[in-house]
């Protein structure tokens, strides 16, 4: 059985949903606290959404230095899968486990609504259950989701196929406003070079239960496996 | 010795600063059409114990590089004064 650690920071608020989504696919999921120094034998780490440390200074900036993040760094360096959702994505960027940064939404408002995204890379630890090009409808809920990176970094991400999720352009007839935050290249999620570390702004854990009327996010959890598919 | 250090963290030039733009529009709406180029950053003040002004500055630069500013998106300026 897969051991899935869901990291709880003070201010995490999607931790329970992430735990439940992992349990739904049969994983042994449990919480670890930000002051813990070990992951209790986790195969997979989930950094949930929320407002760790109140988003003080910058979203994710303080969480990055919590004791548990040393263990997450070691886990990722050893090829272990890590998924950062929303605030978790912000933390992964601050921790330099993923390149770039997430800034205030271009429209300045907190955006909470469903968006349509395309799965562009399926050779990652969390998207292998999807077909390449699959369109998903997932909720977003963030104030700081505008992905930015240096032009060289963006070129590299595109050239290496490391854009995992992209907001569907408006020209494709989505009923939802495309790109809710003004992110570069309409990026909604990226991976590291090995595909074991993935950060996304949308919330698949809030769309992982068909009883709640949305199952498009479940694939992120059914994809979970201790080994990472090679790109 | 103790130093009071003023750190000014600003969004990197060329990056979209929607807060600055919104404030610029608001100023214009209030009749201050002469205001332009508004950018919004963050000011941080701290006391630093150090043997010299140079040491204080070096240490605070390290703090900025590690935590106070995000090198991907922000630049910072320091002012050091004896306290």
PDB file of N, CA, C and O in Angstrom, chain B residues 11-17 39:
ATOM      1  N   UNK B  11       9.235  45.093  -6.837  1.00  0.00           N
ATOM      2  CA  UNK B  11       9.081  44.161  -7.959  1.00  0.00           C
ATOM      3  C   UNK B  11      10.072  44.522  -9.059  1.00  0.00           C
ATOM      4  O   UNK B  11      10.314  45.706  -9.306  1.00  0.00           O
ATOM      5  N   UNK B  12      10.651  43.513  -9.662  1.00  0.00           N
ATOM      6  CA  UNK B  12      11.667  43.757 -10.690  1.00  0.00           C
ATOM      7  C   UNK B  12      11.073  44.572 -11.839  1.00  0.00           C
ATOM      8  O   UNK B  12       9.936  44.343 -12.260  1.00  0.00           O
ATOM      9  N   UNK B  13      11.853  45.542 -12.323  1.00  0.00           N
ATOM     10  CA  UNK B  13      11.405  46.373 -13.444  1.00  0.00           C
ATOM     11  C   UNK B  13      11.050  45.477 -14.627  1.00  0.00           C
ATOM     12  O   UNK B  13      11.751  44.516 -14.909  1.00  0.00           O
ATOM     13  N   UNK B  14       9.941  45.782 -15.251  1.00  0.00           N
ATOM     14  CA  UNK B  14       9.548  44.998 -16.419  1.00  0.00           C
ATOM     15  C   UNK B  14       8.512  43.946 -16.077  1.00  0.00           C
ATOM     16  O   UNK B  14       7.794  43.485 -16.945  1.00  0.00           O
ATOM     17  N   UNK B  15       8.437  43.574 -14.781  1.00  0.00           N
ATOM     18  CA  UNK B  15       7.384  42.636 -14.384  1.00  0.00           C
ATOM     19  C   UNK B  15       6.089  43.412 -14.196  1.00  0.00           C
ATOM     20  O   UNK B  15       6.099  44.523 -13.671  1.00  0.00           O
ATOM     21  N   UNK B  16       4.992  42.802 -14.604  1.00  0.00           N
ATOM     22  CA  UNK B  16       3.687  43.428 -14.397  1.00  0.00           C
ATOM     23  C   UNK B  16       3.466  43.653 -12.902  1.00  0.00           C
ATOM     24  O   UNK B  16       3.636  42.752 -12.092  1.00  0.00           O
ATOM     25  N   UNK B  17       3.111  44.887 -12.530  1.00  0.00           N
ATOM     26  CA  UNK B  17       2.809  45.212 -11.132  1.00  0.00           C
ATOM     27  C   UNK B  17       1.359  45.688 -11.064  1.00  0.00           C
ATOM     28  O   UNK B  17       1.078  46.883 -11.125  1.00  0.00           O
ATOM     29  N   UNK B  39       4.728  52.013  -8.676  1.00  0.00           N
ATOM     30  CA  UNK B  39       5.089  50.624  -8.381  1.00  0.00           C
ATOM     31  C   UNK B  39       5.002  50.423  -6.878  1.00  0.00           C
ATOM     32  O   UNK B  39       5.311  51.325  -6.106  1.00  0.00           O
TER      33      UNK B  39
END
